[in-house]
PDB file of N, CA and C in Angstrom:
ATOM      1  N   TYR A   1     118.373  90.159 121.441  1.00  0.00           N
ATOM      2  CA  TYR A   1     117.681  91.269 122.067  1.00  0.00           C
ATOM      3  C   TYR A   1     117.076  90.803 123.373  1.00  0.00           C
ATOM      4  N   THR A   2     117.499  91.406 124.436  1.00  0.00           N
ATOM      5  CA  THR A   2     116.917  91.066 125.718  1.00  0.00           C
ATOM      6  C   THR A   2     115.621  91.830 125.933  1.00  0.00           C
ATOM      7  N   ASP A   3     115.463  92.951 125.267  1.00  0.00           N
ATOM      8  CA  ASP A   3     114.235  93.737 125.393  1.00  0.00           C
ATOM      9  C   ASP A   3     113.446  93.628 124.095  1.00  0.00           C
ATOM     10  N   ARG A   4     112.436  92.791 124.109  1.00  0.00           N
ATOM     11  CA  ARG A   4     111.630  92.566 122.899  1.00  0.00           C
ATOM     12  C   ARG A   4     110.953  93.850 122.424  1.00  0.00           C
ATOM     13  N   ALA A   5     110.580  94.726 123.359  1.00  0.00           N
ATOM     14  CA  ALA A   5     109.901  95.965 122.966  1.00  0.00           C
ATOM     15  C   ALA A   5     110.785  96.796 122.038  1.00  0.00           C
ATOM     16  N   ILE A   6     112.079  96.834 122.322  1.00  0.00           N
ATOM     17  CA  ILE A   6     113.007  97.590 121.472  1.00  0.00           C
ATOM     18  C   ILE A   6     113.098  96.924 120.103  1.00  0.00           C
ATOM     19  N   LEU A   7     113.240  95.612 120.084  1.00  0.00           N
ATOM     20  CA  LEU A   7     113.311  94.879 118.817  1.00  0.00           C
ATOM     21  C   LEU A   7     112.052  95.113 117.992  1.00  0.00           C
ATOM     22  N   TYR A   8     110.898  94.966 118.610  1.00  0.00           N
ATOM     23  CA  TYR A   8     109.643  95.121 117.878  1.00  0.00           C
ATOM     24  C   TYR A   8     109.454  96.545 117.376  1.00  0.00           C
ATOM     25  N   ASP A   9     109.883  97.520 118.147  1.00  0.00           N
ATOM     26  CA  ASP A   9     109.818  98.907 117.691  1.00  0.00           C
ATOM     27  C   ASP A   9     110.707  99.112 116.471  1.00  0.00           C
ATOM     28  N   ARG A  10     111.880  98.527 116.497  1.00  0.00           N
ATOM     29  CA  ARG A  10     112.793  98.636 115.348  1.00  0.00           C
ATOM     30  C   ARG A  10     112.207  97.970 114.110  1.00  0.00           C
ATOM     31  N   ILE A  11     111.582  96.824 114.300  1.00  0.00           N
ATOM     32  CA  ILE A  11     110.947  96.138 113.176  1.00  0.00           C
ATOM     33  C   ILE A  11     109.822  96.998 112.609  1.00  0.00           C
ATOM     34  N   ASN A  12     108.990  97.543 113.476  1.00  0.00           N
ATOM     35  CA  ASN A  12     107.876  98.383 113.013  1.00  0.00           C
ATOM     36  C   ASN A  12     108.384  99.594 112.231  1.00  0.00           C
ATOM     37  N   ARG A  13     109.426 100.232 112.738  1.00  0.00           N
ATOM     38  CA  ARG A  13     109.980 101.399 112.042  1.00  0.00           C
ATOM     39  C   ARG A  13     110.615 100.986 110.713  1.00  0.00           C
ATOM     40  N   ARG A  14     111.237  99.820 110.675  1.00  0.00           N
ATOM     41  CA  ARG A  14     111.865  99.337 109.443  1.00  0.00           C
ATOM     42  C   ARG A  14     110.809  99.063 108.378  1.00  0.00           C
ATOM     43  N   VAL A  15     109.694  98.471 108.753  1.00  0.00           N
ATOM     44  CA  VAL A  15     108.618  98.222 107.786  1.00  0.00           C
ATOM     45  C   VAL A  15     108.104  99.551 107.234  1.00  0.00           C
ATOM     46  N   ASP A  16     107.889 100.529 108.109  1.00  0.00           N
ATOM     47  CA  ASP A  16     107.444 101.848 107.643  1.00  0.00           C
ATOM     48  C   ASP A  16     108.456 102.441 106.665  1.00  0.00           C
ATOM     49  N   GLN A  17     109.731 102.293 106.982  1.00  0.00           N
ATOM     50  CA  GLN A  17     110.785 102.813 106.111  1.00  0.00           C
ATOM     51  C   GLN A  17     110.782 102.094 104.755  1.00  0.00           C
ATOM     52  N   MET A  18     110.629 100.777 104.774  1.00  0.00           N
ATOM     53  CA  MET A  18     110.598 100.012 103.527  1.00  0.00           C
ATOM     54  C   MET A  18     109.436 100.458 102.642  1.00  0.00           C
ATOM     55  N   LEU A  19     108.287 100.677 103.240  1.00  0.00           N
ATOM     56  CA  LEU A  19     107.129 101.133 102.469  1.00  0.00           C
ATOM     57  C   LEU A  19     107.375 102.533 101.913  1.00  0.00           C
ATOM     58  N   HIS A  20     107.968 103.376 102.719  1.00  0.00           N
ATOM     59  CA  HIS A  20     108.280 104.738 102.275  1.00  0.00           C
ATOM     60  C   HIS A  20     109.288 104.739 101.124  1.00  0.00           C
ATOM     61  N   MET A  21     110.191 103.770 101.148  1.00  0.00           N
ATOM     62  CA  MET A  21     111.263 103.733 100.151  1.00  0.00           C
ATOM     63  C   MET A  21     110.903 102.915  98.902  1.00  0.00           C
ATOM     64  N   GLY A  22     109.656 102.440  98.786  1.00  0.00           N
ATOM     65  CA  GLY A  22     109.254 101.835  97.528  1.00  0.00           C
ATOM     66  C   GLY A  22     108.892 100.367  97.534  1.00  0.00           C
ATOM     67  N   LEU A  23     108.544  99.803  98.672  1.00  0.00           N
ATOM     68  CA  LEU A  23     108.179  98.391  98.711  1.00  0.00           C
ATOM     69  C   LEU A  23     106.975  98.100  97.816  1.00  0.00           C
ATOM     70  N   VAL A  24     106.020  99.014  97.755  1.00  0.00           N
ATOM     71  CA  VAL A  24     104.831  98.791  96.923  1.00  0.00           C
ATOM     72  C   VAL A  24     105.224  98.690  95.447  1.00  0.00           C
ATOM     73  N   GLU A  25     106.075  99.607  95.003  1.00  0.00           N
ATOM     74  CA  GLU A  25     106.529  99.583  93.610  1.00  0.00           C
ATOM     75  C   GLU A  25     107.353  98.330  93.327  1.00  0.00           C
ATOM     76  N   GLU A  26     108.164  97.944  94.290  1.00  0.00           N
ATOM     77  CA  GLU A  26     108.969  96.731  94.141  1.00  0.00           C
ATOM     78  C   GLU A  26     108.069  95.499  94.014  1.00  0.00           C
ATOM     79  N   ALA A  27     107.017  95.446  94.817  1.00  0.00           N
ATOM     80  CA  ALA A  27     106.082  94.317  94.750  1.00  0.00           C
ATOM     81  C   ALA A  27     105.396  94.280  93.385  1.00  0.00           C
ATOM     82  N   LYS A  28     105.048  95.439  92.852  1.00  0.00           N
ATOM     83  CA  LYS A  28     104.453  95.491  91.506  1.00  0.00           C
ATOM     84  C   LYS A  28     105.416  94.911  90.475  1.00  0.00           C
ATOM     85  N   GLN A  29     106.685  95.254  90.593  1.00  0.00           N
ATOM     86  CA  GLN A  29     107.700  94.756  89.659  1.00  0.00           C
ATOM     87  C   GLN A  29     107.832  93.232  89.759  1.00  0.00           C
ATOM     88  N   VAL A  30     107.919  92.724  90.969  1.00  0.00           N
ATOM     89  CA  VAL A  30     108.051  91.281  91.171  1.00  0.00           C
ATOM     90  C   VAL A  30     106.809  90.564  90.642  1.00  0.00           C
ATOM     91  N   LEU A  31     105.640  91.156  90.860  1.00  0.00           N
ATOM     92  CA  LEU A  31     104.389  90.558  90.390  1.00  0.00           C
ATOM     93  C   LEU A  31     104.368  90.439  88.870  1.00  0.00           C
ATOM     94  N   SER A  32     104.992  91.388  88.195  1.00  0.00           N
ATOM     95  CA  SER A  32     104.985  91.379  86.732  1.00  0.00           C
ATOM     96  C   SER A  32     106.007  90.425  86.123  1.00  0.00           C
ATOM     97  N   GLU A  33     106.915  89.900  86.935  1.00  0.00           N
ATOM     98  CA  GLU A  33     107.951  89.002  86.430  1.00  0.00           C
ATOM     99  C   GLU A  33     107.466  87.560  86.437  1.00  0.00           C
ATOM    100  N   GLN A  34     107.842  86.823  85.413  1.00  0.00           N
ATOM    101  CA  GLN A  34     107.432  85.428  85.289  1.00  0.00           C
ATOM    102  C   GLN A  34     108.016  84.547  86.393  1.00  0.00           C
ATOM    103  N   ASP A  35     109.252  84.808  86.772  1.00  0.00           N
ATOM    104  CA  ASP A  35     109.921  83.939  87.746  1.00  0.00           C
ATOM    105  C   ASP A  35     109.820  84.494  89.168  1.00  0.00           C
ATOM    106  N   GLY A  36     108.874  85.362  89.437  1.00  0.00           N
ATOM    107  CA  GLY A  36     108.751  85.979  90.752  1.00  0.00           C
ATOM    108  C   GLY A  36     107.817  85.266  91.705  1.00  0.00           C
ATOM    109  N   LYS A  37     107.333  84.077  91.324  1.00  0.00           N
ATOM    110  CA  LYS A  37     106.344  83.393  92.163  1.00  0.00           C
ATOM    111  C   LYS A  37     106.870  83.051  93.555  1.00  0.00           C
ATOM    112  N   THR A  38     108.097  82.620  93.646  1.00  0.00           N
ATOM    113  CA  THR A  38     108.668  82.305  94.959  1.00  0.00           C
ATOM    114  C   THR A  38     108.820  83.570  95.790  1.00  0.00           C
ATOM    115  N   ALA A  39     109.295  84.635  95.173  1.00  0.00           N
ATOM    116  CA  ALA A  39     109.484  85.903  95.885  1.00  0.00           C
ATOM    117  C   ALA A  39     108.163  86.436  96.419  1.00  0.00           C
ATOM    118  N   LEU A  40     107.086  86.180  95.711  1.00  0.00           N
ATOM    119  CA  LEU A  40     105.790  86.689  96.133  1.00  0.00           C
ATOM    120  C   LEU A  40     105.293  86.046  97.424  1.00  0.00           C
ATOM    121  N   GLN A  41     105.948  84.993  97.884  1.00  0.00           N
ATOM    122  CA  GLN A  41     105.589  84.360  99.150  1.00  0.00           C
ATOM    123  C   GLN A  41     106.292  85.004 100.339  1.00  0.00           C
ATOM    124  N   ALA A  42     107.227  85.907 100.062  1.00  0.00           N
ATOM    125  CA  ALA A  42     108.002  86.549 101.132  1.00  0.00           C
ATOM    126  C   ALA A  42     107.134  87.519 101.919  1.00  0.00           C
ATOM    127  N   ILE A  43     107.456  87.632 103.200  1.00  0.00           N
ATOM    128  CA  ILE A  43     106.765  88.618 104.032  1.00  0.00           C
ATOM    129  C   ILE A  43     106.954  89.988 103.383  1.00  0.00           C
ATOM    130  N   GLY A  44     105.872  90.679 103.243  1.00  0.00           N
ATOM    131  CA  GLY A  44     105.904  91.999 102.615  1.00  0.00           C
ATOM    132  C   GLY A  44     105.239  91.954 101.264  1.00  0.00           C
ATOM    133  N   TYR A  45     105.773  91.143 100.384  1.00  0.00           N
ATOM    134  CA  TYR A  45     105.195  91.053  99.047  1.00  0.00           C
ATOM    135  C   TYR A  45     103.772  90.488  99.081  1.00  0.00           C
ATOM    136  N   LYS A  46     103.585  89.373  99.791  1.00  0.00           N
ATOM    137  CA  LYS A  46     102.272  88.732  99.727  1.00  0.00           C
ATOM    138  C   LYS A  46     101.186  89.613 100.341  1.00  0.00           C
ATOM    139  N   GLU A  47     101.520  90.388 101.366  1.00  0.00           N
ATOM    140  CA  GLU A  47     100.532  91.285 101.965  1.00  0.00           C
ATOM    141  C   GLU A  47     100.201  92.443 101.019  1.00  0.00           C
ATOM    142  N   ILE A  48     101.232  92.962 100.359  1.00  0.00           N
ATOM    143  CA  ILE A  48     101.027  94.046  99.395  1.00  0.00           C
ATOM    144  C   ILE A  48     100.174  93.551  98.230  1.00  0.00           C
ATOM    145  N   ILE A  49     100.456  92.344  97.746  1.00  0.00           N
ATOM    146  CA  ILE A  49      99.685  91.772  96.642  1.00  0.00           C
ATOM    147  C   ILE A  49      98.226  91.593  97.063  1.00  0.00           C
ATOM    148  N   ASP A  50      98.009  91.135  98.298  1.00  0.00           N
ATOM    149  CA  ASP A  50      96.633  91.009  98.789  1.00  0.00           C
ATOM    150  C   ASP A  50      95.936  92.374  98.802  1.00  0.00           C
ATOM    151  N   ALA A  51      96.662  93.421  99.141  1.00  0.00           N
ATOM    152  CA  ALA A  51      96.083  94.768  99.113  1.00  0.00           C
ATOM    153  C   ALA A  51      95.755  95.173  97.679  1.00  0.00           C
ATOM    154  N   PHE A  52      96.647  94.845  96.735  1.00  0.00           N
ATOM    155  CA  PHE A  52      96.369  95.117  95.319  1.00  0.00           C
ATOM    156  C   PHE A  52      95.069  94.436  94.880  1.00  0.00           C
ATOM    157  N   ASN A  53      94.866  93.212  95.380  1.00  0.00           N
ATOM    158  CA  ASN A  53      93.721  92.398  94.965  1.00  0.00           C
ATOM    159  C   ASN A  53      92.456  92.678  95.772  1.00  0.00           C
ATOM    160  N   GLY A  54      92.503  93.661  96.663  1.00  0.00           N
ATOM    161  CA  GLY A  54      91.323  94.040  97.421  1.00  0.00           C
ATOM    162  C   GLY A  54      91.003  93.144  98.598  1.00  0.00           C
ATOM    163  N   VAL A  55      91.920  92.241  98.950  1.00  0.00           N
ATOM    164  CA  VAL A  55      91.703  91.345 100.090  1.00  0.00           C
ATOM    165  C   VAL A  55      91.747  92.135 101.394  1.00  0.00           C
ATOM    166  N   MET A  56      92.556  93.195 101.399  1.00  0.00           N
ATOM    167  CA  MET A  56      92.695  94.059 102.578  1.00  0.00           C
ATOM    168  C   MET A  56      93.120  95.436 102.096  1.00  0.00           C
ATOM    169  N   SER A  57      93.068  96.397 103.003  1.00  0.00           N
ATOM    170  CA  SER A  57      93.543  97.742 102.676  1.00  0.00           C
ATOM    171  C   SER A  57      95.066  97.783 102.792  1.00  0.00           C
ATOM    172  N   MET A  58      95.664  98.817 102.257  1.00  0.00           N
ATOM    173  CA  MET A  58      97.117  98.958 102.361  1.00  0.00           C
ATOM    174  C   MET A  58      97.531  99.156 103.822  1.00  0.00           C
ATOM    175  N   ASP A  59      96.697  99.848 104.612  1.00  0.00           N
ATOM    176  CA  ASP A  59      97.006 100.008 106.040  1.00  0.00           C
ATOM    177  C   ASP A  59      96.973  98.667 106.764  1.00  0.00           C
ATOM    178  N   GLU A  60      96.000  97.828 106.410  1.00  0.00           N
ATOM    179  CA  GLU A  60      95.934  96.492 107.007  1.00  0.00           C
ATOM    180  C   GLU A  60      97.147  95.667 106.585  1.00  0.00           C
ATOM    181  N   ALA A  61      97.553  95.818 105.323  1.00  0.00           N
ATOM    182  CA  ALA A  61      98.742  95.105 104.842  1.00  0.00           C
ATOM    183  C   ALA A  61      99.973  95.542 105.625  1.00  0.00           C
ATOM    184  N   ARG A  62     100.110  96.841 105.850  1.00  0.00           N
ATOM    185  CA  ARG A  62     101.251  97.370 106.621  1.00  0.00           C
ATOM    186  C   ARG A  62     101.300  96.730 108.007  1.00  0.00           C
ATOM    187  N   GLU A  63     100.185  96.690 108.681  1.00  0.00           N
ATOM    188  CA  GLU A  63     100.151  96.128 110.032  1.00  0.00           C
ATOM    189  C   GLU A  63     100.402  94.629 110.025  1.00  0.00           C
ATOM    190  N   LEU A  64      99.926  93.937 109.003  1.00  0.00           N
ATOM    191  CA  LEU A  64     100.162  92.498 108.896  1.00  0.00           C
ATOM    192  C   LEU A  64     101.633  92.208 108.606  1.00  0.00           C
ATOM    193  N   ILE A  65     102.268  93.039 107.787  1.00  0.00           N
ATOM    194  CA  ILE A  65     103.711  92.889 107.533  1.00  0.00           C
ATOM    195  C   ILE A  65     104.474  93.049 108.837  1.00  0.00           C
ATOM    196  N   LYS A  66     104.109  94.043 109.624  1.00  0.00           N
ATOM    197  CA  LYS A  66     104.779  94.261 110.911  1.00  0.00           C
ATOM    198  C   LYS A  66     104.596  93.052 111.824  1.00  0.00           C
ATOM    199  N   MET A  67     103.370  92.558 111.927  1.00  0.00           N
ATOM    200  CA  MET A  67     103.097  91.425 112.812  1.00  0.00           C
ATOM    201  C   MET A  67     103.860  90.186 112.365  1.00  0.00           C
ATOM    202  N   ARG A  68     103.809  89.891 111.067  1.00  0.00           N
ATOM    203  CA  ARG A  68     104.506  88.696 110.569  1.00  0.00           C
ATOM    204  C   ARG A  68     106.012  88.836 110.677  1.00  0.00           C
ATOM    205  N   SER A  69     106.534  90.038 110.528  1.00  0.00           N
ATOM    206  CA  SER A  69     107.979  90.268 110.685  1.00  0.00           C
ATOM    207  C   SER A  69     108.394  90.066 112.135  1.00  0.00           C
ATOM    208  N   ARG A  70     107.572  90.545 113.071  1.00  0.00           N
ATOM    209  CA  ARG A  70     107.879  90.336 114.497  1.00  0.00           C
ATOM    210  C   ARG A  70     107.852  88.851 114.836  1.00  0.00           C
ATOM    211  N   ARG A  71     106.882  88.124 114.316  1.00  0.00           N
ATOM    212  CA  ARG A  71     106.798  86.678 114.573  1.00  0.00           C
ATOM    213  C   ARG A  71     108.005  85.951 113.976  1.00  0.00           C
ATOM    214  N   TYR A  72     108.399  86.364 112.794  1.00  0.00           N
ATOM    215  CA  TYR A  72     109.566  85.755 112.151  1.00  0.00           C
ATOM    216  C   TYR A  72     110.827  86.001 112.980  1.00  0.00           C
ATOM    217  N   ALA A  73     110.980  87.221 113.460  1.00  0.00           N
ATOM    218  CA  ALA A  73     112.140  87.551 114.295  1.00  0.00           C
ATOM    219  C   ALA A  73     112.140  86.699 115.568  1.00  0.00           C
ATOM    220  N   LYS A  74     110.985  86.498 116.158  1.00  0.00           N
ATOM    221  CA  LYS A  74     110.889  85.671 117.361  1.00  0.00           C
ATOM    222  C   LYS A  74     111.319  84.234 117.068  1.00  0.00           C
ATOM    223  N   ARG A  75     110.872  83.697 115.924  1.00  0.00           N
ATOM    224  CA  ARG A  75     111.279  82.337 115.548  1.00  0.00           C
ATOM    225  C   ARG A  75     112.780  82.258 115.306  1.00  0.00           C
ATOM    226  N   GLN A  76     113.344  83.292 114.665  1.00  0.00           N
ATOM    227  CA  GLN A  76     114.787  83.313 114.433  1.00  0.00           C
ATOM    228  C   GLN A  76     115.549  83.315 115.756  1.00  0.00           C
ATOM    229  N   LEU A  77     115.124  84.151 116.683  1.00  0.00           N
ATOM    230  CA  LEU A  77     115.798  84.207 117.983  1.00  0.00           C
ATOM    231  C   LEU A  77     115.730  82.860 118.684  1.00  0.00           C
ATOM    232  N   SER A  78     114.564  82.240 118.664  1.00  0.00           N
ATOM    233  CA  SER A  78     114.416  80.927 119.309  1.00  0.00           C
ATOM    234  C   SER A  78     115.341  79.901 118.664  1.00  0.00           C
ATOM    235  N   TRP A  79     115.420  79.922 117.354  1.00  0.00           N
ATOM    236  CA  TRP A  79     116.278  78.984 116.620  1.00  0.00           C
ATOM    237  C   TRP A  79     117.737  79.195 117.007  1.00  0.00           C
ATOM    238  N   PHE A  80     118.217  80.408 116.940  1.00  0.00           N
ATOM    239  CA  PHE A  80     119.635  80.680 117.188  1.00  0.00           C
ATOM    240  C   PHE A  80     120.024  80.508 118.651  1.00  0.00           C
ATOM    241  N   LYS A  81     119.099  80.711 119.567  1.00  0.00           N
ATOM    242  CA  LYS A  81     119.414  80.543 120.991  1.00  0.00           C
ATOM    243  C   LYS A  81     119.763  79.092 121.332  1.00  0.00           C
ATOM    244  N   ARG A  82     119.304  78.160 120.506  1.00  0.00           N
ATOM    245  CA  ARG A  82     119.594  76.747 120.758  1.00  0.00           C
ATOM    246  C   ARG A  82     121.018  76.360 120.396  1.00  0.00           C
ATOM    247  N   ASP A  83     121.717  77.226 119.687  1.00  0.00           N
ATOM    248  CA  ASP A  83     123.069  76.918 119.218  1.00  0.00           C
ATOM    249  C   ASP A  83     124.089  77.614 120.122  1.00  0.00           C
ATOM    250  N   ASP A  84     124.782  76.816 120.927  1.00  0.00           N
ATOM    251  CA  ASP A  84     125.744  77.368 121.882  1.00  0.00           C
ATOM    252  C   ASP A  84     126.964  77.993 121.213  1.00  0.00           C
ATOM    253  N   ARG A  85     127.161  77.704 119.948  1.00  0.00           N
ATOM    254  CA  ARG A  85     128.324  78.272 119.247  1.00  0.00           C
ATOM    255  C   ARG A  85     128.135  79.745 118.902  1.00  0.00           C
ATOM    256  N   ILE A  86     126.916  80.200 118.913  1.00  0.00           N
ATOM    257  CA  ILE A  86     126.628  81.582 118.513  1.00  0.00           C
ATOM    258  C   ILE A  86     126.948  82.534 119.653  1.00  0.00           C
ATOM    259  N   VAL A  87     127.669  83.575 119.315  1.00  0.00           N
ATOM    260  CA  VAL A  87     128.007  84.622 120.283  1.00  0.00           C
ATOM    261  C   VAL A  87     127.150  85.833 119.948  1.00  0.00           C
ATOM    262  N   TRP A  88     126.449  86.317 120.940  1.00  0.00           N
ATOM    263  CA  TRP A  88     125.557  87.460 120.754  1.00  0.00           C
ATOM    264  C   TRP A  88     126.248  88.734 121.210  1.00  0.00           C
ATOM    265  N   TYR A  89     126.079  89.786 120.455  1.00  0.00           N
ATOM    266  CA  TYR A  89     126.609  91.100 120.810  1.00  0.00           C
ATOM    267  C   TYR A  89     125.461  92.089 120.869  1.00  0.00           C
ATOM    268  N   ASP A  90     125.384  92.813 121.953  1.00  0.00           N
ATOM    269  CA  ASP A  90     124.390  93.869 122.096  1.00  0.00           C
ATOM    270  C   ASP A  90     125.016  95.153 121.556  1.00  0.00           C
ATOM    271  N   MET A  91     124.617  95.538 120.368  1.00  0.00           N
ATOM    272  CA  MET A  91     125.249  96.676 119.702  1.00  0.00           C
ATOM    273  C   MET A  91     124.852  98.014 120.323  1.00  0.00           C
ATOM    274  N   ASP A  92     123.930  97.984 121.284  1.00  0.00           N
ATOM    275  CA  ASP A  92     123.639  99.184 122.059  1.00  0.00           C
ATOM    276  C   ASP A  92     124.622  99.323 123.219  1.00  0.00           C
ATOM    277  N   GLU A  93     125.320  98.228 123.504  1.00  0.00           N
ATOM    278  CA  GLU A  93     126.228  98.198 124.648  1.00  0.00           C
ATOM    279  C   GLU A  93     127.707  98.198 124.264  1.00  0.00           C
ATOM    280  N   CYS A  94     128.032  97.879 123.016  1.00  0.00           N
ATOM    281  CA  CYS A  94     129.439  97.834 122.621  1.00  0.00           C
ATOM    282  C   CYS A  94     129.628  98.462 121.246  1.00  0.00           C
ATOM    283  N   THR A  95     130.865  98.775 120.959  1.00  0.00           N
ATOM    284  CA  THR A  95     131.196  99.400 119.683  1.00  0.00           C
ATOM    285  C   THR A  95     131.605  98.336 118.673  1.00  0.00           C
ATOM    286  N   ILE A  96     131.642  98.723 117.422  1.00  0.00           N
ATOM    287  CA  ILE A  96     132.106  97.820 116.360  1.00  0.00           C
ATOM    288  C   ILE A  96     133.534  97.373 116.660  1.00  0.00           C
ATOM    289  N   ASP A  97     134.376  98.303 117.096  1.00  0.00           N
ATOM    290  CA  ASP A  97     135.766  97.957 117.401  1.00  0.00           C
ATOM    291  C   ASP A  97     135.850  96.906 118.500  1.00  0.00           C
ATOM    292  N   GLU A  98     135.004  97.011 119.524  1.00  0.00           N
ATOM    293  CA  GLU A  98     135.005  96.020 120.601  1.00  0.00           C
ATOM    294  C   GLU A  98     134.571  94.646 120.079  1.00  0.00           C
ATOM    295  N   VAL A  99     133.600  94.631 119.200  1.00  0.00           N
ATOM    296  CA  VAL A  99     133.135  93.367 118.630  1.00  0.00           C
ATOM    297  C   VAL A  99     134.233  92.740 117.780  1.00  0.00           C
ATOM    298  N   VAL A 100     134.850  93.539 116.926  1.00  0.00           N
ATOM    299  CA  VAL A 100     135.937  93.031 116.079  1.00  0.00           C
ATOM    300  C   VAL A 100     137.066  92.486 116.952  1.00  0.00           C
ATOM    301  N   GLU A 101     137.426  93.207 117.987  1.00  0.00           N
ATOM    302  CA  GLU A 101     138.493  92.762 118.884  1.00  0.00           C
ATOM    303  C   GLU A 101     138.130  91.427 119.542  1.00  0.00           C
ATOM    304  N   ASP A 102     136.882  91.298 119.976  1.00  0.00           N
ATOM    305  CA  ASP A 102     136.454  90.049 120.599  1.00  0.00           C
ATOM    306  C   ASP A 102     136.483  88.897 119.601  1.00  0.00           C
ATOM    307  N   ILE A 103     136.025  89.151 118.386  1.00  0.00           N
ATOM    308  CA  ILE A 103     136.028  88.103 117.360  1.00  0.00           C
ATOM    309  C   ILE A 103     137.452  87.664 117.045  1.00  0.00           C
ATOM    310  N   LEU A 104     138.354  88.627 116.885  1.00  0.00           N
ATOM    311  CA  LEU A 104     139.752  88.283 116.608  1.00  0.00           C
ATOM    312  C   LEU A 104     140.349  87.480 117.760  1.00  0.00           C
ATOM    313  N   HIS A 105     140.023  87.862 118.982  1.00  0.00           N
ATOM    314  CA  HIS A 105     140.499  87.120 120.156  1.00  0.00           C
ATOM    315  C   HIS A 105     139.987  85.678 120.134  1.00  0.00           C
ATOM    316  N   ARG A 106     138.726  85.491 119.784  1.00  0.00           N
ATOM    317  CA  ARG A 106     138.137  84.150 119.727  1.00  0.00           C
ATOM    318  C   ARG A 106     138.787  83.310 118.622  1.00  0.00           C
ATOM    319  N   ILE A 107     139.097  83.946 117.498  1.00  0.00           N
ATOM    320  CA  ILE A 107     139.745  83.226 116.401  1.00  0.00           C
ATOM    321  C   ILE A 107     141.143  82.785 116.825  1.00  0.00           C
ATOM    322  N   GLU A 108     141.883  83.667 117.465  1.00  0.00           N
ATOM    323  CA  GLU A 108     143.234  83.333 117.920  1.00  0.00           C
ATOM    324  C   GLU A 108     143.213  82.231 118.965  1.00  0.00           C
ATOM    325  N   ALA A 109     142.178  82.218 119.802  1.00  0.00           N
ATOM    326  CA  ALA A 109     142.093  81.222 120.880  1.00  0.00           C
ATOM    327  C   ALA A 109     141.645  79.847 120.357  1.00  0.00           C
ATOM    328  N   ALA A 110     141.061  79.816 119.184  1.00  0.00           N
ATOM    329  CA  ALA A 110     140.505  78.551 118.659  1.00  0.00           C
ATOM    330  C   ALA A 110     141.576  77.612 118.148  1.00  0.00           C
TER     331      ALA A 110
END
């Protein structure tokens, strides 16, 4: 993403969508499972659990999930930018067919 504002807006909308589609209920389910301790460390679950425990409000948890997701995305971008083998496609600028064609061309050329 060359425009971070677009990426961050998409992340914010995705978090809202996840909450609307049942992230709170999912976190309750994971919390009740014996082997869910690792999952509870994931972005989203741990903030929701903190809201359950009164550490913060659900609105504060929502905003913290958004912030931590944006930071995670930034770290991912920084990590992948260091690898020259990775080819980036701007899906706002090209179609799936164009991407597939380019990938097939790269495979044939290799």
